[in-house]
Amino acid sequence: MANHKSALKRIRANAAKRLRNRYQAKTTRTFIKRLRNVVSKEEALALLPKVSSMLDRLAKKNVIHKNKAANNKAKLSKFANSL
């Protein structure tokens, strides 16, 4: 167990950040799946900017790697344009 007050605070802060990161990452994965299941091009193109923004935000906060975000965005935009 931590011996310093600052270490205890850091443990609490890390736990809060971890929960927030997990929630945002899970939400983004859900939106990616939702976009993948869309059948109309208009709906896909409407959803694409929102998903891209979510991926950018996760990459900016280092929740996911920036190249993973870029790869996901490229694949999703290719999918949306191919509909």
mmCIF file of N, CA and C in Angstrom:
data_model
loop_
_atom_site.group_PDB
_atom_site.id
_atom_site.type_symbol
_atom_site.label_atom_id
_atom_site.label_comp_id
_atom_site.label_asym_id
_atom_site.label_seq_id
_atom_site.Cartn_x
_atom_site.Cartn_y
_atom_site.Cartn_z
ATOM 1 N N MET A 1 0.842 -1.182 0.000
ATOM 2 C CA MET A 1 0.000 0.000 0.000
ATOM 3 C C MET A 1 0.885 1.243 0.000
ATOM 4 N N ALA A 2 0.382 2.304 -0.596
ATOM 5 C CA ALA A 2 1.146 3.544 -0.697
ATOM 6 C C ALA A 2 1.330 4.186 0.675
ATOM 7 N N ASN A 3 2.472 4.803 0.856
ATOM 8 C CA ASN A 3 2.804 5.413 2.141
ATOM 9 C C ASN A 3 2.638 6.926 2.157
ATOM 10 N N HIS A 4 2.514 7.540 1.002
ATOM 11 C CA HIS A 4 2.443 9.002 0.939
ATOM 12 C C HIS A 4 1.063 9.456 0.482
ATOM 13 N N LYS A 5 0.706 10.623 0.945
ATOM 14 C CA LYS A 5 -0.595 11.190 0.610
ATOM 15 C C LYS A 5 -0.713 11.420 -0.906
ATOM 16 N N SER A 6 0.366 11.901 -1.494
ATOM 17 C CA SER A 6 0.349 12.163 -2.933
ATOM 18 C C SER A 6 0.216 10.868 -3.730
ATOM 19 N N ALA A 7 0.801 9.775 -3.226
ATOM 20 C CA ALA A 7 0.696 8.492 -3.923
ATOM 21 C C ALA A 7 -0.739 7.970 -3.873
ATOM 22 N N LEU A 8 -1.398 8.181 -2.750
ATOM 23 C CA LEU A 8 -2.807 7.772 -2.639
ATOM 24 C C LEU A 8 -3.675 8.563 -3.610
ATOM 25 N N LYS A 9 -3.392 9.864 -3.707
ATOM 26 C CA LYS A 9 -4.152 10.705 -4.630
ATOM 27 C C LYS A 9 -3.899 10.271 -6.079
ATOM 28 N N ARG A 10 -2.650 9.936 -6.384
ATOM 29 C CA ARG A 10 -2.310 9.504 -7.732
ATOM 30 C C ARG A 10 -3.048 8.208 -8.082
ATOM 31 N N ILE A 11 -3.178 7.298 -7.115
ATOM 32 C CA ILE A 11 -3.912 6.046 -7.337
ATOM 33 C C ILE A 11 -5.374 6.339 -7.654
ATOM 34 N N ARG A 12 -5.976 7.259 -6.896
ATOM 35 C CA ARG A 12 -7.371 7.628 -7.157
ATOM 36 C C ARG A 12 -7.527 8.275 -8.527
ATOM 37 N N ALA A 13 -6.613 9.183 -8.860
ATOM 38 C CA ALA A 13 -6.693 9.880 -10.145
ATOM 39 C C ALA A 13 -6.526 8.903 -11.305
ATOM 40 N N ASN A 14 -5.580 7.986 -11.173
ATOM 41 C CA ASN A 14 -5.355 7.001 -12.241
ATOM 42 C C ASN A 14 -6.570 6.107 -12.435
ATOM 43 N N ALA A 15 -7.220 5.740 -11.339
ATOM 44 C CA ALA A 15 -8.417 4.898 -11.442
ATOM 45 C C ALA A 15 -9.537 5.635 -12.178
ATOM 46 N N ALA A 16 -9.694 6.921 -11.864
ATOM 47 C CA ALA A 16 -10.733 7.720 -12.518
ATOM 48 C C ALA A 16 -10.435 7.863 -14.008
ATOM 49 N N LYS A 17 -9.185 8.131 -14.344
ATOM 50 C CA LYS A 17 -8.803 8.287 -15.748
ATOM 51 C C LYS A 17 -8.967 6.976 -16.505
ATOM 52 N N ARG A 18 -8.634 5.867 -15.854
ATOM 53 C CA ARG A 18 -8.761 4.565 -16.497
ATOM 54 C C ARG A 18 -10.219 4.279 -16.838
ATOM 55 N N LEU A 19 -11.120 4.567 -15.897
ATOM 56 C CA LEU A 19 -12.545 4.357 -16.157
ATOM 57 C C LEU A 19 -13.020 5.210 -17.330
ATOM 58 N N ARG A 20 -12.606 6.482 -17.344
ATOM 59 C CA ARG A 20 -13.011 7.388 -18.409
ATOM 60 C C ARG A 20 -12.475 6.894 -19.752
ATOM 61 N N ASN A 21 -11.210 6.480 -19.792
ATOM 62 C CA ASN A 21 -10.612 5.990 -21.030
ATOM 63 C C ASN A 21 -11.314 4.734 -21.526
ATOM 64 N N ARG A 22 -11.629 3.810 -20.608
ATOM 65 C CA ARG A 22 -12.316 2.582 -20.994
ATOM 66 C C ARG A 22 -13.693 2.891 -21.562
ATOM 67 N N TYR A 23 -14.409 3.822 -20.938
ATOM 68 C CA TYR A 23 -15.741 4.192 -21.410
ATOM 69 C C TYR A 23 -15.666 4.787 -22.816
ATOM 70 N N GLN A 24 -14.742 5.728 -23.019
ATOM 71 C CA GLN A 24 -14.636 6.372 -24.329
ATOM 72 C C GLN A 24 -14.192 5.393 -25.407
ATOM 73 N N ALA A 25 -13.256 4.497 -25.065
ATOM 74 C CA ALA A 25 -12.794 3.514 -26.043
ATOM 75 C C ALA A 25 -13.910 2.549 -26.413
ATOM 76 N N LYS A 26 -14.678 2.105 -25.429
ATOM 77 C CA LYS A 26 -15.783 1.179 -25.689
ATOM 78 C C LYS A 26 -16.868 1.854 -26.533
ATOM 79 N N THR A 27 -17.164 3.105 -26.224
ATOM 80 C CA THR A 27 -18.160 3.841 -26.991
ATOM 81 C C THR A 27 -17.724 3.991 -28.443
ATOM 82 N N THR A 28 -16.444 4.276 -28.632
ATOM 83 C CA THR A 28 -15.922 4.418 -29.989
ATOM 84 C C THR A 28 -16.018 3.098 -30.746
ATOM 85 N N ARG A 29 -15.668 1.996 -30.084
ATOM 86 C CA ARG A 29 -15.776 0.688 -30.735
ATOM 87 C C ARG A 29 -17.223 0.390 -31.135
ATOM 88 N N THR A 30 -18.162 0.783 -30.280
ATOM 89 C CA THR A 30 -19.576 0.574 -30.584
ATOM 90 C C THR A 30 -19.983 1.366 -31.826
ATOM 91 N N PHE A 31 -19.521 2.617 -31.925
ATOM 92 C CA PHE A 31 -19.851 3.441 -33.083
ATOM 93 C C PHE A 31 -19.205 2.907 -34.351
ATOM 94 N N ILE A 32 -18.003 2.336 -34.229
ATOM 95 C CA ILE A 32 -17.347 1.743 -35.397
ATOM 96 C C ILE A 32 -18.175 0.563 -35.900
ATOM 97 N N LYS A 33 -18.653 -0.267 -34.976
ATOM 98 C CA LYS A 33 -19.488 -1.410 -35.370
ATOM 99 C C LYS A 33 -20.797 -0.931 -35.992
ATOM 100 N N ARG A 34 -21.357 0.142 -35.433
ATOM 101 C CA ARG A 34 -22.597 0.692 -35.972
ATOM 102 C C ARG A 34 -22.388 1.185 -37.403
ATOM 103 N N LEU A 35 -21.245 1.832 -37.639
ATOM 104 C CA LEU A 35 -20.934 2.321 -38.979
ATOM 105 C C LEU A 35 -20.721 1.166 -39.947
ATOM 106 N N ARG A 36 -20.070 0.101 -39.488
ATOM 107 C CA ARG A 36 -19.821 -1.069 -40.334
ATOM 108 C C ARG A 36 -21.118 -1.755 -40.757
ATOM 109 N N ASN A 37 -22.171 -1.650 -39.920
ATOM 110 C CA ASN A 37 -23.432 -2.336 -40.217
ATOM 111 C C ASN A 37 -24.407 -1.496 -41.031
ATOM 112 N N VAL A 38 -24.017 -0.275 -41.347
ATOM 113 C CA VAL A 38 -24.890 0.605 -42.124
ATOM 114 C C VAL A 38 -24.922 0.126 -43.580
ATOM 115 N N VAL A 39 -26.092 0.227 -44.203
ATOM 116 C CA VAL A 39 -26.215 -0.223 -45.592
ATOM 117 C C VAL A 39 -26.371 0.929 -46.581
ATOM 118 N N SER A 40 -26.816 2.094 -46.131
ATOM 119 C CA SER A 40 -26.984 3.218 -47.047
ATOM 120 C C SER A 40 -25.784 4.162 -46.963
ATOM 121 N N LYS A 41 -25.390 4.658 -48.121
ATOM 122 C CA LYS A 41 -24.203 5.517 -48.200
ATOM 123 C C LYS A 41 -24.423 6.833 -47.460
ATOM 124 N N GLU A 42 -25.624 7.400 -47.550
ATOM 125 C CA GLU A 42 -25.910 8.677 -46.896
ATOM 126 C C GLU A 42 -25.751 8.572 -45.380
ATOM 127 N N GLU A 43 -26.267 7.482 -44.836
ATOM 128 C CA GLU A 43 -26.180 7.265 -43.389
ATOM 129 C C GLU A 43 -24.725 7.069 -42.952
ATOM 130 N N ALA A 44 -23.981 6.335 -43.783
ATOM 131 C CA ALA A 44 -22.570 6.083 -43.462
ATOM 132 C C ALA A 44 -21.770 7.381 -43.502
ATOM 133 N N LEU A 45 -22.005 8.202 -44.511
ATOM 134 C CA LEU A 45 -21.273 9.469 -44.629
ATOM 135 C C LEU A 45 -21.678 10.450 -43.532
ATOM 136 N N ALA A 46 -22.886 10.311 -43.016
ATOM 137 C CA ALA A 46 -23.309 11.171 -41.910
ATOM 138 C C ALA A 46 -22.652 10.746 -40.593
ATOM 139 N N LEU A 47 -22.429 9.454 -40.437
ATOM 140 C CA LEU A 47 -21.851 8.922 -39.202
ATOM 141 C C LEU A 47 -20.325 8.980 -39.189
ATOM 142 N N LEU A 48 -19.719 9.013 -40.371
ATOM 143 C CA LEU A 48 -18.260 8.969 -40.481
ATOM 144 C C LEU A 48 -17.540 10.111 -39.756
ATOM 145 N N PRO A 49 -17.959 11.378 -39.874
ATOM 146 C CA PRO A 49 -17.241 12.450 -39.167
ATOM 147 C C PRO A 49 -17.269 12.291 -37.652
ATOM 148 N N LYS A 50 -18.375 11.805 -37.125
ATOM 149 C CA LYS A 50 -18.479 11.596 -35.678
ATOM 150 C C LYS A 50 -17.500 10.525 -35.215
ATOM 151 N N VAL A 51 -17.432 9.418 -35.953
ATOM 152 C CA VAL A 51 -16.525 8.328 -35.583
ATOM 153 C C VAL A 51 -15.073 8.772 -35.743
ATOM 154 N N SER A 52 -14.773 9.509 -36.803
ATOM 155 C CA SER A 52 -13.406 10.001 -37.012
ATOM 156 C C SER A 52 -12.989 10.929 -35.884
ATOM 157 N N SER A 53 -13.902 11.760 -35.455
ATOM 158 C CA SER A 53 -13.616 12.677 -34.346
ATOM 159 C C SER A 53 -13.335 11.908 -33.064
ATOM 160 N N MET A 54 -14.107 10.873 -32.821
ATOM 161 C CA MET A 54 -13.901 10.054 -31.619
ATOM 162 C C MET A 54 -12.534 9.372 -31.659
ATOM 163 N N LEU A 55 -12.172 8.851 -32.827
ATOM 164 C CA LEU A 55 -10.869 8.196 -32.966
ATOM 165 C C LEU A 55 -9.726 9.192 -32.771
ATOM 166 N N ASP A 56 -9.886 10.396 -33.332
ATOM 167 C CA ASP A 56 -8.860 11.428 -33.161
ATOM 168 C C ASP A 56 -8.691 11.797 -31.694
ATOM 169 N N ARG A 57 -9.793 11.883 -30.994
ATOM 170 C CA ARG A 57 -9.747 12.255 -29.576
ATOM 171 C C ARG A 57 -9.029 11.175 -28.754
ATOM 172 N N LEU A 58 -9.316 9.901 -29.060
ATOM 173 C CA LEU A 58 -8.638 8.815 -28.352
ATOM 174 C C LEU A 58 -7.142 8.805 -28.648
ATOM 175 N N ALA A 59 -6.774 9.084 -29.888
ATOM 176 C CA ALA A 59 -5.357 9.107 -30.252
ATOM 177 C C ALA A 59 -4.653 10.286 -29.589
ATOM 178 N N LYS A 60 -5.324 11.415 -29.525
ATOM 179 C CA LYS A 60 -4.740 12.608 -28.908
ATOM 180 C C LYS A 60 -4.446 12.378 -27.431
ATOM 181 N N LYS A 61 -5.313 11.633 -26.768
ATOM 182 C CA LYS A 61 -5.148 11.362 -25.336
ATOM 183 C C LYS A 61 -4.342 10.091 -25.081
ATOM 184 N N ASN A 62 -3.762 9.510 -26.144
ATOM 185 C CA ASN A 62 -2.939 8.303 -26.042
ATOM 186 C C ASN A 62 -3.685 7.103 -25.476
ATOM 187 N N VAL A 63 -4.991 7.048 -25.677
ATOM 188 C CA VAL A 63 -5.748 5.866 -25.287
ATOM 189 C C VAL A 63 -5.496 4.769 -26.320
ATOM 190 N N ILE A 64 -5.455 5.174 -27.598
ATOM 191 C CA ILE A 64 -5.043 4.261 -28.665
ATOM 192 C C ILE A 64 -3.880 4.924 -29.400
ATOM 193 N N HIS A 65 -3.125 4.139 -30.138
ATOM 194 C CA HIS A 65 -1.985 4.665 -30.878
ATOM 195 C C HIS A 65 -2.473 5.489 -32.064
ATOM 196 N N LYS A 66 -1.720 6.521 -32.418
ATOM 197 C CA LYS A 66 -2.152 7.408 -33.507
ATOM 198 C C LYS A 66 -2.240 6.675 -34.841
ATOM 199 N N ASN A 67 -1.368 5.683 -35.051
ATOM 200 C CA ASN A 67 -1.430 4.936 -36.307
ATOM 201 C C ASN A 67 -2.652 4.023 -36.361
ATOM 202 N N LYS A 68 -3.058 3.501 -35.221
ATOM 203 C CA LYS A 68 -4.274 2.681 -35.163
ATOM 204 C C LYS A 68 -5.483 3.541 -35.511
ATOM 205 N N ALA A 69 -5.516 4.763 -34.984
ATOM 206 C CA ALA A 69 -6.613 5.675 -35.299
ATOM 207 C C ALA A 69 -6.619 6.000 -36.791
ATOM 208 N N ALA A 70 -5.442 6.258 -37.345
ATOM 209 C CA ALA A 70 -5.349 6.584 -38.768
ATOM 210 C C ALA A 70 -5.786 5.408 -39.629
ATOM 211 N N ASN A 71 -5.359 4.202 -39.259
ATOM 212 C CA ASN A 71 -5.754 3.009 -40.012
ATOM 213 C C ASN A 71 -7.262 2.792 -39.956
ATOM 214 N N ASN A 72 -7.842 2.940 -38.767
ATOM 215 C CA ASN A 72 -9.290 2.776 -38.619
ATOM 216 C C ASN A 72 -10.041 3.799 -39.460
ATOM 217 N N LYS A 73 -9.601 5.059 -39.409
ATOM 218 C CA LYS A 73 -10.271 6.117 -40.172
ATOM 219 C C LYS A 73 -10.190 5.843 -41.665
ATOM 220 N N ALA A 74 -9.033 5.384 -42.132
ATOM 221 C CA ALA A 74 -8.861 5.102 -43.555
ATOM 222 C C ALA A 74 -9.774 3.966 -43.995
ATOM 223 N N LYS A 75 -9.805 2.901 -43.206
ATOM 224 C CA LYS A 75 -10.642 1.747 -43.564
ATOM 225 C C LYS A 75 -12.117 2.101 -43.540
ATOM 226 N N LEU A 76 -12.520 2.894 -42.534
ATOM 227 C CA LEU A 76 -13.931 3.268 -42.437
ATOM 228 C C LEU A 76 -14.344 4.205 -43.567
ATOM 229 N N SER A 77 -13.495 5.147 -43.920
ATOM 230 C CA SER A 77 -13.834 6.065 -45.010
ATOM 231 C C SER A 77 -13.865 5.326 -46.338
ATOM 232 N N LYS A 78 -12.963 4.360 -46.519
ATOM 233 C CA LYS A 78 -12.975 3.534 -47.727
ATOM 234 C C LYS A 78 -14.269 2.725 -47.805
ATOM 235 N N PHE A 79 -14.684 2.183 -46.644
ATOM 236 C CA PHE A 79 -15.923 1.410 -46.582
ATOM 237 C C PHE A 79 -17.125 2.294 -46.934
ATOM 238 N N ALA A 80 -17.165 3.498 -46.319
ATOM 239 C CA ALA A 80 -18.298 4.393 -46.537
ATOM 240 C C ALA A 80 -18.386 4.846 -47.990
ATOM 241 N N ASN A 81 -17.232 5.113 -48.595
ATOM 242 C CA ASN A 81 -17.242 5.557 -49.990
ATOM 243 C C ASN A 81 -17.563 4.436 -50.965
ATOM 244 N N SER A 82 -17.337 3.199 -50.557
ATOM 245 C CA SER A 82 -17.590 2.070 -51.453
ATOM 246 C C SER A 82 -19.061 1.649 -51.462
ATOM 247 N N LEU A 83 -19.839 2.172 -50.534
ATOM 248 C CA LEU A 83 -21.269 1.802 -50.494
ATOM 249 C C LEU A 83 -22.007 2.345 -51.704
#
